[in-house]
Amino acid sequence: MADRREQILDGLKAFLRIPSISTLSEHGADVRRAAEFVRDALAEARLRHVDLIEGGGNPLVYGEWLEAPGRPTLLLYGHYDVQPPDPLEEWHSPPFEPTVRNDSLYARGASDDKGQTWILIQAVAGLLARDGRLPVNVRFLIEGEEEVGGKHIAAYVSTYPERLRADAAVICDTEMFAPELPTICTGLRGIVYGELFVTGARQDLHSGVYGGVAPNPIQAIAEILCALKDRDGRIHIPGFHEKIRPPSAKELEAWRRLPFDEAEYLEKEIGSRELVGEPGYSVFERLWARPTLEVHGIRGGFTGEGAKTVIPARAVAKVSLRLVADQSPEEASRQIAEAVREACPRGVVAEWRTIHSGAPSLIDPDNPFVQAAARAMEEVFGRPTVYIRSGGSIPIVGVFAERLGIPSVLMGFGLPDDQIHAPNEKFYLPNLYRGIEAVERFLSTL
Ligand code: BES
Ligand code: MN
Ligand code: MN
């Protein structure tokens, strides 16, 4: 592969120059360009039936190579959309001008998920170029709405499961536990993302003239949030915890053996005074095996310079729940809507509206595809593979399990300090090449 490195890197840089930010409508044309870029890369890799799949929303990109009868079929998934780059002033080089510094490639999407999608594409391209064939059958399905919880891919998978028939999915969109430590992710949290709308008086009111009798929607939002999650991080939504499946003793024991220094994690990764969360649960349980409720933003009232004495007529909070197996997003949506109504103080009306949701997933580490991936990574990194879960969400994993009946092999090559979704996102370049090598080995030794 050494001879291909420059070409692989140049290709990834070209991919990263396209600002395919799925949440900003003004980038619609860029999102489409990124889809076309992936399509062209799959065609260049000499996959068959390469095409964009249009179905409203951002196109899916499909390509297949099915000429290994009797061999397993893998569904290779990634996403070409990225998060917005703001705050721009914090980037050391512009987010859509990929730049190499200290062995890392800096750009929005470098790790999540263009760099990692590139691993899958280049592994297959490399094998096809070298041998003119693949040791297994593959179908690529690359989407452009992952970062916005878009439903089009789930609709497509559910409508045409026979077009995606496979034995397992392979996804490079997660992190390694530590640099040099090959890692397979065996669990992801689900999500329910929504908005809490609160309305009070007919219009904004003078806070001196009316304060004391007029209800305040921002105060109401604070009260509702505190009723839903207490100071210890315990969630109080009736019925919410009923279906939680606790991790097995074996899994908890494996987590205890992970190389982890809580003080160092606090200082280097979090950078706050202390860690918070539910008492009685370890950091990994709180991150990977317990649900959470987070508020992402509150809009309302006066936030400009200086002072203005006003009681706002309305306010909105953006809130998400992270779910763990076997919680259901539909059920959790209903439960939080009901809990919001219950917690609503006098004088205001509070309403919950879910924006998007995705199911949690658990993957059996003893699955033979997972085991083969773990061995391939072990050979490339020269160290035993560790199994962890992640607190993040990749909603399609649950859809693949439910609609196609297949497990997902989550072999990620990101690092904990890749700053995904944040300024100065990067991908450690040795992991780009080792990732390609590991996927090539994985496909070759199945
Ligand atoms: N790749 C991430 C999820 C992830 C990150 C998994 C790190 C494991 C380790 C993915 O692109 C992502 O950001 N997902 C969103 C979900 C979505 C529905 C908005 C998330 O987790 O917030
Ligand atoms: Mn991702
Ligand atoms: Mn992401």
Tab-separated table of C-alpha atoms and ligand atoms in Angstrom:
chain	number	residue	atom	x	y	z
A	1	MET	CA	0.000	0.000	0.000
A	2	ALA	CA	3.002	2.280	0.562
A	3	ASP	CA	2.973	3.233	-3.119
A	4	ARG	CA	-0.698	4.226	-2.929
A	5	ARG	CA	-0.429	6.406	0.156
A	6	GLU	CA	-0.009	9.707	-1.610
A	7	GLN	CA	-2.915	8.993	-3.920
A	8	ILE	CA	-5.111	7.884	-1.009
A	9	LEU	CA	-4.298	11.040	0.937
A	10	ASP	CA	-4.929	13.307	-2.054
A	11	GLY	CA	-8.283	11.645	-2.627
A	12	LEU	CA	-9.302	12.129	0.992
A	13	LYS	CA	-8.270	15.783	0.893
A	14	ALA	CA	-10.462	16.342	-2.160
A	15	PHE	CA	-13.374	14.669	-0.324
A	16	LEU	CA	-12.782	16.886	2.735
A	17	ARG	CA	-12.753	20.088	0.675
A	18	ILE	CA	-16.486	19.651	0.020
A	19	PRO	CA	-18.425	21.358	2.855
A	20	SER	CA	-21.230	18.779	2.977
A	21	ILE	CA	-22.947	20.111	6.096
A	22	SER	CA	-26.292	18.328	6.154
A	23	THR	CA	-27.971	20.516	8.758
A	24	LEU	CA	-27.511	23.800	6.823
A	25	SER	CA	-29.826	24.075	3.816
A	26	GLU	CA	-27.502	26.553	2.054
A	27	HIS	CA	-25.039	23.654	1.677
A	28	GLY	CA	-27.493	21.489	-0.259
A	29	ALA	CA	-25.400	21.670	-3.437
A	30	ASP	CA	-22.239	20.720	-1.504
A	31	VAL	CA	-23.986	17.744	0.059
A	32	ARG	CA	-24.908	16.532	-3.420
A	33	ARG	CA	-21.334	17.101	-4.643
A	34	ALA	CA	-20.060	14.913	-1.804
A	35	ALA	CA	-22.498	12.167	-2.821
A	36	GLU	CA	-21.242	12.420	-6.409
A	37	PHE	CA	-17.674	12.349	-5.169
A	38	VAL	CA	-18.326	9.065	-3.343
A	39	ARG	CA	-20.146	7.687	-6.391
A	40	ASP	CA	-17.168	8.501	-8.600
A	41	ALA	CA	-14.743	6.960	-6.106
A	42	LEU	CA	-16.754	3.733	-6.038
A	43	ALA	CA	-16.865	3.691	-9.837
A	44	GLU	CA	-13.112	4.258	-9.984
A	45	ALA	CA	-12.638	1.375	-7.560
A	46	ARG	CA	-14.451	-0.710	-10.212
A	47	LEU	CA	-17.520	-1.608	-8.213
A	48	ARG	CA	-20.641	-2.572	-10.162
A	49	HIS	CA	-24.044	-0.856	-10.364
A	50	VAL	CA	-22.642	2.285	-8.833
A	51	ASP	CA	-25.378	4.885	-8.518
A	52	LEU	CA	-27.021	7.568	-6.454
A	53	ILE	CA	-30.281	6.454	-4.894
A	54	GLU	CA	-32.726	9.362	-4.821
A	55	GLY	CA	-35.654	9.212	-2.477
A	56	GLY	CA	-36.153	12.736	-1.243
A	57	GLY	CA	-33.498	14.066	1.064
A	58	ASN	CA	-29.795	13.594	0.452
A	59	PRO	CA	-28.916	10.796	-1.971
A	60	LEU	CA	-27.658	7.421	-0.826
A	61	VAL	CA	-24.634	6.118	-2.698
A	62	TYR	CA	-24.679	2.477	-3.723
A	63	GLY	CA	-22.132	0.194	-5.348
A	64	GLU	CA	-21.643	-3.581	-5.263
A	65	TRP	CA	-19.292	-6.393	-6.180
A	66	LEU	CA	-21.036	-9.759	-5.938
A	67	GLU	CA	-18.848	-12.122	-7.912
A	68	ALA	CA	-17.713	-14.415	-5.116
A	69	PRO	CA	-20.505	-17.012	-5.019
A	70	GLY	CA	-20.659	-19.012	-1.833
A	71	ARG	CA	-18.689	-16.376	0.027
A	72	PRO	CA	-20.182	-14.015	2.635
A	73	THR	CA	-21.619	-10.632	1.665
A	74	LEU	CA	-20.742	-7.512	3.634
A	75	LEU	CA	-22.695	-4.285	3.709
A	76	LEU	CA	-20.197	-1.426	4.007
A	77	TYR	CA	-21.728	1.707	5.539
A	78	GLY	CA	-20.437	5.234	6.102
A	79	HIS	CA	-21.693	8.820	5.922
A	80	TYR	CA	-20.497	11.652	3.709
A	81	ASP	CA	-22.257	14.443	5.607
A	82	VAL	CA	-20.509	16.419	8.328
A	83	GLN	CA	-21.318	18.676	11.256
A	84	PRO	CA	-21.138	22.492	10.959
A	85	PRO	CA	-17.619	23.800	11.646
A	86	ASP	CA	-18.438	26.689	13.999
A	87	PRO	CA	-16.903	28.374	15.976
A	88	LEU	CA	-14.705	29.163	12.960
A	89	GLU	CA	-12.263	31.412	14.808
A	90	GLU	CA	-11.054	28.465	16.900
A	91	TRP	CA	-9.703	26.498	13.937
A	92	HIS	CA	-5.939	26.668	13.401
A	93	SER	CA	-6.454	25.973	9.690
A	94	PRO	CA	-9.752	26.441	7.814
A	95	PRO	CA	-12.163	23.494	8.302
A	96	PHE	CA	-12.565	22.797	4.604
A	97	GLU	CA	-8.898	23.251	3.665
A	98	PRO	CA	-7.455	19.922	4.841
A	99	THR	CA	-4.021	20.449	6.343
A	100	VAL	CA	-1.438	17.970	7.641
A	101	ARG	CA	0.247	18.801	10.969
A	102	ASN	CA	2.144	16.308	13.136
A	103	ASP	CA	0.976	13.219	11.261
A	104	SER	CA	-2.672	14.252	11.494
A	105	LEU	CA	-4.997	15.577	8.825
A	106	TYR	CA	-7.077	18.492	10.114
A	107	ALA	CA	-10.490	19.185	8.562
A	108	ARG	CA	-14.196	18.908	9.386
A	109	GLY	CA	-15.129	15.279	8.698
A	110	ALA	CA	-11.512	14.044	8.805
A	111	SER	CA	-12.465	11.434	11.422
A	112	ASP	CA	-16.306	11.624	11.392
A	113	ASP	CA	-16.803	10.198	8.930
A	114	LYS	CA	-15.125	10.980	5.604
A	115	GLY	CA	-11.695	9.722	6.650
A	116	GLN	CA	-13.162	6.501	7.984
A	117	THR	CA	-15.503	6.009	5.018
A	118	TRP	CA	-12.398	6.452	2.855
A	119	ILE	CA	-10.844	3.477	4.669
A	120	LEU	CA	-13.632	1.174	3.474
A	121	ILE	CA	-13.535	2.528	-0.083
A	122	GLN	CA	-9.747	2.356	-0.390
A	123	ALA	CA	-9.518	-1.114	1.151
A	124	VAL	CA	-11.906	-2.460	-1.486
A	125	ALA	CA	-10.266	-0.385	-4.238
A	126	GLY	CA	-6.849	-1.741	-3.239
A	127	LEU	CA	-7.918	-5.375	-3.297
A	128	LEU	CA	-9.720	-4.997	-6.634
A	129	ALA	CA	-6.746	-3.231	-8.192
A	130	ARG	CA	-4.309	-5.851	-6.940
A	131	ASP	CA	-6.283	-9.048	-7.606
A	132	GLY	CA	-8.985	-7.989	-10.043
A	133	ARG	CA	-11.452	-9.576	-7.623
A	134	LEU	CA	-12.514	-9.630	-3.975
A	135	PRO	CA	-12.400	-12.507	-1.492
A	136	VAL	CA	-15.981	-11.689	-0.418
A	137	ASN	CA	-19.054	-9.953	-1.817
A	138	VAL	CA	-19.618	-6.339	-0.855
A	139	ARG	CA	-22.346	-3.744	-1.110
A	140	PHE	CA	-21.584	-0.125	-0.251
A	141	LEU	CA	-24.326	2.049	1.194
A	142	ILE	CA	-23.081	5.536	2.060
A	143	GLU	CA	-25.559	8.118	3.363
A	144	GLY	CA	-25.703	11.898	3.722
A	145	GLU	CA	-28.096	12.452	6.619
A	146	GLU	CA	-26.444	10.686	9.533
A	147	GLU	CA	-25.584	13.886	11.378
A	148	VAL	CA	-29.188	15.107	11.262
A	149	GLY	CA	-30.920	11.855	12.143
A	150	GLY	CA	-32.414	11.694	8.620
A	151	LYS	CA	-34.959	8.968	8.053
A	152	HIS	CA	-34.401	8.312	4.335
A	153	ILE	CA	-31.854	5.542	4.741
A	154	ALA	CA	-34.047	3.710	7.258
A	155	ALA	CA	-36.986	3.989	4.864
A	156	TYR	CA	-34.881	2.597	2.011
A	157	VAL	CA	-33.513	-0.308	4.062
A	158	SER	CA	-37.005	-1.137	5.291
A	159	THR	CA	-38.576	-0.953	1.818
A	160	TYR	CA	-35.905	-2.883	-0.115
A	161	PRO	CA	-34.246	-5.313	2.307
A	162	GLU	CA	-33.654	-7.803	-0.547
A	163	ARG	CA	-31.489	-5.259	-2.401
A	164	LEU	CA	-29.181	-5.089	0.601
A	165	ARG	CA	-29.047	-8.761	1.476
A	166	ALA	CA	-25.846	-9.330	3.469
A	167	ASP	CA	-24.383	-11.392	6.296
A	168	ALA	CA	-22.993	-8.486	8.293
A	169	ALA	CA	-22.508	-4.745	8.071
A	170	VAL	CA	-19.094	-3.131	8.485
A	171	ILE	CA	-18.853	0.421	9.784
A	172	CYS	CA	-15.810	2.581	10.469
A	173	ASP	CA	-17.365	5.461	12.429
A	174	THR	CA	-16.284	4.904	16.037
A	175	GLU	CA	-13.195	5.487	18.178
A	176	MET	CA	-10.341	3.416	19.496
A	177	PHE	CA	-10.155	3.340	23.278
A	178	ALA	CA	-6.607	4.722	23.192
A	179	PRO	CA	-3.900	5.343	20.597
A	180	GLU	CA	-2.349	2.059	19.421
A	181	LEU	CA	-5.149	0.029	21.051
A	182	PRO	CA	-7.231	-1.751	18.389
A	183	THR	CA	-10.847	-1.480	19.428
A	184	ILE	CA	-14.194	-2.933	18.496
A	185	CYS	CA	-17.340	-1.213	19.623
A	186	THR	CA	-20.080	-3.568	20.812
A	187	GLY	CA	-22.730	-1.098	21.871
A	188	LEU	CA	-24.093	2.312	20.939
A	189	ARG	CA	-26.620	4.453	22.701
A	190	GLY	CA	-29.851	5.426	21.002
A	191	ILE	CA	-31.251	8.920	20.940
A	192	VAL	CA	-34.445	10.931	21.145
A	193	TYR	CA	-33.831	14.552	20.152
A	194	GLY	CA	-36.560	17.111	20.564
A	195	GLU	CA	-37.725	20.555	21.541
A	196	LEU	CA	-39.547	21.703	24.632
A	197	PHE	CA	-41.884	24.606	23.777
A	198	VAL	CA	-43.210	26.720	26.621
A	199	THR	CA	-45.655	29.605	26.261
A	200	GLY	CA	-46.866	31.977	28.952
A	201	ALA	CA	-48.439	35.407	28.459
A	202	ARG	CA	-49.833	36.620	25.129
A	203	GLN	CA	-46.824	38.917	24.643
A	204	ASP	CA	-43.611	39.974	26.378
A	205	LEU	CA	-44.285	41.997	29.519
A	206	HIS	CA	-42.471	44.611	31.638
A	207	SER	CA	-40.897	42.587	34.432
A	208	GLY	CA	-41.426	45.293	37.059
A	209	VAL	CA	-45.005	46.115	36.205
A	210	TYR	CA	-46.050	42.448	35.830
A	211	GLY	CA	-43.366	40.452	37.688
A	212	GLY	CA	-45.017	38.606	40.568
A	213	VAL	CA	-48.143	37.681	38.688
A	214	ALA	CA	-47.076	36.851	35.120
A	215	PRO	CA	-45.637	33.350	34.475
A	216	ASN	CA	-42.126	33.139	33.059
A	217	PRO	CA	-41.530	30.454	30.372
A	218	ILE	CA	-37.744	30.419	30.852
A	219	GLN	CA	-38.175	29.796	34.577
A	220	ALA	CA	-40.673	27.086	33.612
A	221	ILE	CA	-38.122	25.441	31.317
A	222	ALA	CA	-35.607	25.427	34.181
A	223	GLU	CA	-38.174	23.857	36.517
A	224	ILE	CA	-39.221	21.235	34.000
A	225	LEU	CA	-35.605	20.276	33.251
A	226	CYS	CA	-34.817	19.990	36.957
A	227	ALA	CA	-37.889	17.814	37.449
A	228	LEU	CA	-36.806	15.526	34.588
A	229	LYS	CA	-33.202	15.180	35.806
A	230	ASP	CA	-32.088	15.842	39.370
A	231	ARG	CA	-28.825	17.205	40.755
A	232	ASP	CA	-27.332	13.707	40.897
A	233	GLY	CA	-28.028	13.071	37.228
A	234	ARG	CA	-30.923	10.713	37.944
A	235	ILE	CA	-33.666	10.882	35.362
A	236	HIS	CA	-37.239	11.081	36.636
A	237	ILE	CA	-39.446	10.050	33.741
A	238	PRO	CA	-42.052	7.497	34.759
A	239	GLY	CA	-41.416	4.077	33.195
A	240	PHE	CA	-38.222	5.256	31.478
A	241	HIS	CA	-35.857	2.828	33.227
A	242	GLU	CA	-38.041	-0.267	33.000
A	243	LYS	CA	-36.476	-1.922	29.958
A	244	ILE	CA	-32.813	-1.150	30.646
A	245	ARG	CA	-30.655	-4.244	30.269
A	246	PRO	CA	-27.703	-4.071	32.672
A	247	PRO	CA	-24.295	-5.091	31.283
A	248	SER	CA	-23.195	-8.613	32.154
A	249	ALA	CA	-20.715	-9.252	34.956
A	250	LYS	CA	-18.218	-10.326	32.284
A	251	GLU	CA	-18.556	-7.079	30.376
A	252	LEU	CA	-18.246	-4.969	33.537
A	253	GLU	CA	-15.119	-6.900	34.449
A	254	ALA	CA	-13.625	-6.238	30.996
A	255	TRP	CA	-14.337	-2.513	31.414
A	256	ARG	CA	-12.556	-2.548	34.784
A	257	ARG	CA	-9.470	-3.926	33.045
A	258	LEU	CA	-9.297	-1.142	30.440
A	259	PRO	CA	-6.264	1.117	30.897
A	260	PHE	CA	-7.960	4.154	32.407
A	261	ASP	CA	-6.861	6.933	34.722
A	262	GLU	CA	-9.901	8.916	35.838
A	263	ALA	CA	-7.889	11.965	36.960
A	264	GLU	CA	-6.114	12.120	33.623
A	265	TYR	CA	-9.401	11.697	31.741
A	266	LEU	CA	-10.895	14.536	33.792
A	267	GLU	CA	-8.006	16.833	33.037
A	268	LYS	CA	-7.093	15.935	29.453
A	269	GLU	CA	-10.411	15.024	27.884
A	270	ILE	CA	-13.105	16.779	29.898
A	271	GLY	CA	-11.321	19.766	31.405
A	272	SER	CA	-13.869	20.481	34.154
A	273	ARG	CA	-13.439	20.473	37.948
A	274	GLU	CA	-15.034	17.092	38.433
A	275	LEU	CA	-17.048	14.404	36.736
A	276	VAL	CA	-20.774	14.278	37.371
A	277	GLY	CA	-23.507	11.710	36.936
A	278	GLU	CA	-25.471	9.011	38.632
A	279	PRO	CA	-24.020	7.801	41.928
A	280	GLY	CA	-23.183	4.110	42.131
A	281	TYR	CA	-22.142	3.704	38.497
A	282	SER	CA	-18.614	3.726	37.098
A	283	VAL	CA	-17.595	6.231	34.424
A	284	PHE	CA	-17.991	3.586	31.699
A	285	GLU	CA	-21.387	2.520	32.961
A	286	ARG	CA	-22.509	6.149	32.994
A	287	LEU	CA	-21.176	6.661	29.455
A	288	TRP	CA	-22.125	3.378	27.829
A	289	ALA	CA	-24.817	1.579	29.784
A	290	ARG	CA	-26.980	4.298	31.358
A	291	PRO	CA	-29.344	6.736	29.649
A	292	THR	CA	-28.884	10.497	29.914
A	293	LEU	CA	-30.821	13.696	29.421
A	294	GLU	CA	-28.935	16.743	28.137
A	295	VAL	CA	-30.069	20.259	27.310
A	296	HIS	CA	-28.305	21.655	24.242
A	297	GLY	CA	-29.683	25.160	24.042
A	298	ILE	CA	-32.340	27.477	25.397
A	299	ARG	CA	-33.828	30.239	23.273
A	300	GLY	CA	-35.998	32.973	24.630
A	301	GLY	CA	-36.078	36.386	26.248
A	302	PHE	CA	-33.353	38.961	25.957
A	303	THR	CA	-29.776	37.841	25.220
A	304	GLY	CA	-28.365	40.988	23.623
A	305	GLU	CA	-25.838	43.400	25.089
A	306	GLY	CA	-26.744	45.196	28.288
A	307	ALA	CA	-29.950	44.884	30.281
A	308	LYS	CA	-33.593	44.675	29.329
A	309	THR	CA	-36.285	44.014	31.920
A	310	VAL	CA	-38.736	41.727	30.232
A	311	ILE	CA	-40.759	38.635	30.990
A	312	PRO	CA	-40.659	36.627	27.752
A	313	ALA	CA	-43.888	35.268	26.360
A	314	ARG	CA	-42.300	32.038	25.143
A	315	ALA	CA	-39.125	29.960	25.274
A	316	VAL	CA	-37.771	26.791	23.666
A	317	ALA	CA	-35.178	24.283	24.856
A	318	LYS	CA	-33.410	21.709	22.713
A	319	VAL	CA	-33.049	18.494	24.665
A	320	SER	CA	-31.945	14.956	23.957
A	321	LEU	CA	-32.232	11.643	25.701
A	322	ARG	CA	-29.562	8.998	25.087
A	323	LEU	CA	-30.995	5.511	25.365
A	324	VAL	CA	-29.479	2.141	26.111
A	325	ALA	CA	-30.622	-1.364	25.225
A	326	ASP	CA	-33.519	-2.269	25.379
A	327	GLN	CA	-35.147	1.149	25.608
A	328	SER	CA	-37.319	2.064	22.639
A	329	PRO	CA	-37.136	5.538	21.075
A	330	GLU	CA	-40.882	5.569	20.376
A	331	GLU	CA	-41.692	4.685	23.946
A	332	ALA	CA	-39.156	7.148	25.356
A	333	SER	CA	-40.648	9.910	23.149
A	334	ARG	CA	-44.094	9.245	24.593
A	335	GLN	CA	-42.706	9.053	28.109
A	336	ILE	CA	-40.845	12.365	27.969
A	337	ALA	CA	-43.857	14.099	26.387
A	338	GLU	CA	-46.019	12.907	29.270
A	339	ALA	CA	-43.365	13.773	31.882
A	340	VAL	CA	-43.105	17.303	30.455
A	341	ARG	CA	-46.869	17.783	30.772
A	342	GLU	CA	-46.713	16.478	34.350
A	343	ALA	CA	-43.786	18.706	35.330
A	344	CYS	CA	-45.238	21.852	33.754
A	345	PRO	CA	-45.694	24.582	36.375
A	346	ARG	CA	-48.810	26.762	36.694
A	347	GLY	CA	-49.514	29.512	34.223
A	348	VAL	CA	-47.659	28.166	31.180
A	349	VAL	CA	-48.233	25.499	28.550
A	350	ALA	CA	-45.363	23.104	27.837
A	351	GLU	CA	-45.197	20.822	24.844
A	352	TRP	CA	-42.599	18.252	23.743
A	353	ARG	CA	-41.952	17.640	20.034
A	354	THR	CA	-39.516	14.956	18.934
A	355	ILE	CA	-37.291	15.977	15.997
A	356	HIS	CA	-35.521	12.668	15.382
A	357	SER	CA	-34.730	9.442	17.132
A	358	GLY	CA	-32.718	6.256	16.769
A	359	ALA	CA	-32.550	2.944	18.605
A	360	PRO	CA	-29.688	1.790	20.833
A	361	SER	CA	-27.754	-1.315	19.784
A	362	LEU	CA	-25.731	-4.120	21.265
A	363	ILE	CA	-23.516	-6.416	19.198
A	364	ASP	CA	-22.410	-9.859	20.305
A	365	PRO	CA	-18.593	-9.805	20.596
A	366	ASP	CA	-18.516	-13.552	19.886
A	367	ASN	CA	-20.075	-13.076	16.456
A	368	PRO	CA	-17.670	-14.634	13.896
A	369	PHE	CA	-17.507	-11.470	11.761
A	370	VAL	CA	-16.649	-9.416	14.843
A	371	GLN	CA	-14.015	-11.962	15.809
A	372	ALA	CA	-12.466	-11.921	12.329
A	373	ALA	CA	-12.300	-8.122	12.408
A	374	ALA	CA	-10.710	-8.211	15.857
A	375	ARG	CA	-8.028	-10.632	14.614
A	376	ALA	CA	-7.287	-8.485	11.552
A	377	MET	CA	-6.880	-5.375	13.709
A	378	GLU	CA	-4.723	-7.301	16.152
A	379	GLU	CA	-2.363	-8.307	13.334
A	380	VAL	CA	-2.041	-4.776	12.036
A	381	PHE	CA	-1.621	-3.027	15.403
A	382	GLY	CA	0.364	-5.829	17.037
A	383	ARG	CA	-1.760	-5.757	20.201
A	384	PRO	CA	-4.881	-7.571	21.404
A	385	THR	CA	-8.162	-5.948	20.430
A	386	VAL	CA	-10.303	-4.493	23.216
A	387	TYR	CA	-14.097	-4.447	23.239
A	388	ILE	CA	-15.828	-1.319	24.434
A	389	ARG	CA	-19.142	0.403	23.945
A	390	SER	CA	-19.668	4.016	22.980
A	391	GLY	CA	-22.047	6.640	24.241
A	392	GLY	CA	-22.614	8.030	20.744
A	393	SER	CA	-25.320	6.962	18.333
A	394	ILE	CA	-25.316	5.495	14.830
A	395	PRO	CA	-29.024	4.943	14.243
A	396	ILE	CA	-28.625	2.740	11.159
A	397	VAL	CA	-27.029	-0.034	13.247
A	398	GLY	CA	-30.386	-0.695	14.904
A	399	VAL	CA	-32.133	-0.622	11.515
A	400	PHE	CA	-29.672	-3.144	10.022
A	401	ALA	CA	-30.296	-5.437	12.990
A	402	GLU	CA	-34.066	-5.128	12.900
A	403	ARG	CA	-34.770	-4.931	9.159
A	404	LEU	CA	-31.930	-6.984	7.672
A	405	GLY	CA	-31.308	-9.234	10.651
A	406	ILE	CA	-27.551	-8.608	10.526
A	407	PRO	CA	-24.945	-7.551	13.090
A	408	SER	CA	-22.682	-4.555	12.503
A	409	VAL	CA	-18.931	-4.842	12.885
A	410	LEU	CA	-17.940	-1.482	14.374
A	411	MET	CA	-14.220	-1.311	13.629
A	412	GLY	CA	-13.366	2.335	14.249
A	413	PHE	CA	-10.022	4.073	13.816
A	414	GLY	CA	-10.774	7.469	15.330
A	415	LEU	CA	-8.911	8.590	18.448
A	416	PRO	CA	-10.404	10.080	21.603
A	417	ASP	CA	-8.742	13.444	20.857
A	418	ASP	CA	-9.975	13.678	17.254
A	419	GLN	CA	-12.315	16.547	18.278
A	420	ILE	CA	-15.226	15.216	16.253
A	421	HIS	CA	-18.090	17.760	16.006
A	422	ALA	CA	-15.676	20.357	17.491
A	423	PRO	CA	-13.089	22.828	16.174
A	424	ASN	CA	-9.834	21.313	14.852
A	425	GLU	CA	-11.236	17.901	14.033
A	426	LYS	CA	-8.428	15.662	12.815
A	427	PHE	CA	-7.633	12.126	11.773
A	428	TYR	CA	-4.363	10.505	12.768
A	429	LEU	CA	-2.889	9.500	9.396
A	430	PRO	CA	-1.170	6.283	10.523
A	431	ASN	CA	-4.684	5.100	11.442
A	432	LEU	CA	-5.894	5.860	7.934
A	433	TYR	CA	-3.322	3.467	6.496
A	434	ARG	CA	-3.572	0.886	9.276
A	435	GLY	CA	-7.350	1.050	8.949
A	436	ILE	CA	-7.145	0.253	5.242
A	437	GLU	CA	-4.750	-2.578	5.957
A	438	ALA	CA	-6.969	-3.977	8.702
A	439	VAL	CA	-10.079	-3.885	6.513
A	440	GLU	CA	-8.152	-5.535	3.641
A	441	ARG	CA	-7.015	-8.283	5.996
A	442	PHE	CA	-10.472	-8.666	7.471
A	443	LEU	CA	-12.004	-9.144	4.012
A	444	SER	CA	-9.219	-11.522	2.991
A	445	THR	CA	-9.370	-13.808	6.016
A	446	LEU	CA	-13.112	-14.251	6.354
B	1	BES	N1	-19.855	8.759	14.468
B	1	BES	C1	-20.729	9.437	15.345
B	1	BES	C2	-21.156	8.606	16.532
B	1	BES	C3	-20.021	8.071	17.371
B	1	BES	C4	-18.977	8.885	17.759
B	1	BES	C5	-20.022	6.766	17.765
B	1	BES	C6	-17.933	8.388	18.509
B	1	BES	C7	-18.998	6.268	18.523
B	1	BES	C8	-17.943	7.082	18.900
B	1	BES	C9	-21.953	9.890	14.566
B	1	BES	O1	-21.606	10.557	13.369
B	1	BES	C10	-22.750	10.880	15.360
B	1	BES	O2	-22.250	11.919	15.656
B	1	BES	N2	-24.008	10.538	15.641
B	1	BES	C11	-24.941	11.433	16.257
B	1	BES	C12	-26.311	10.857	16.112
B	1	BES	C13	-27.278	11.576	15.302
B	1	BES	C14	-28.607	10.904	15.255
B	1	BES	C15	-27.351	13.025	15.374
B	1	BES	C16	-24.700	11.535	17.742
B	1	BES	O3	-24.268	10.567	18.369
B	1	BES	O4	-25.004	12.602	18.289
B	2	MN	MN	-20.151	9.501	12.337
B	3	MN	MN	-21.018	12.642	13.969
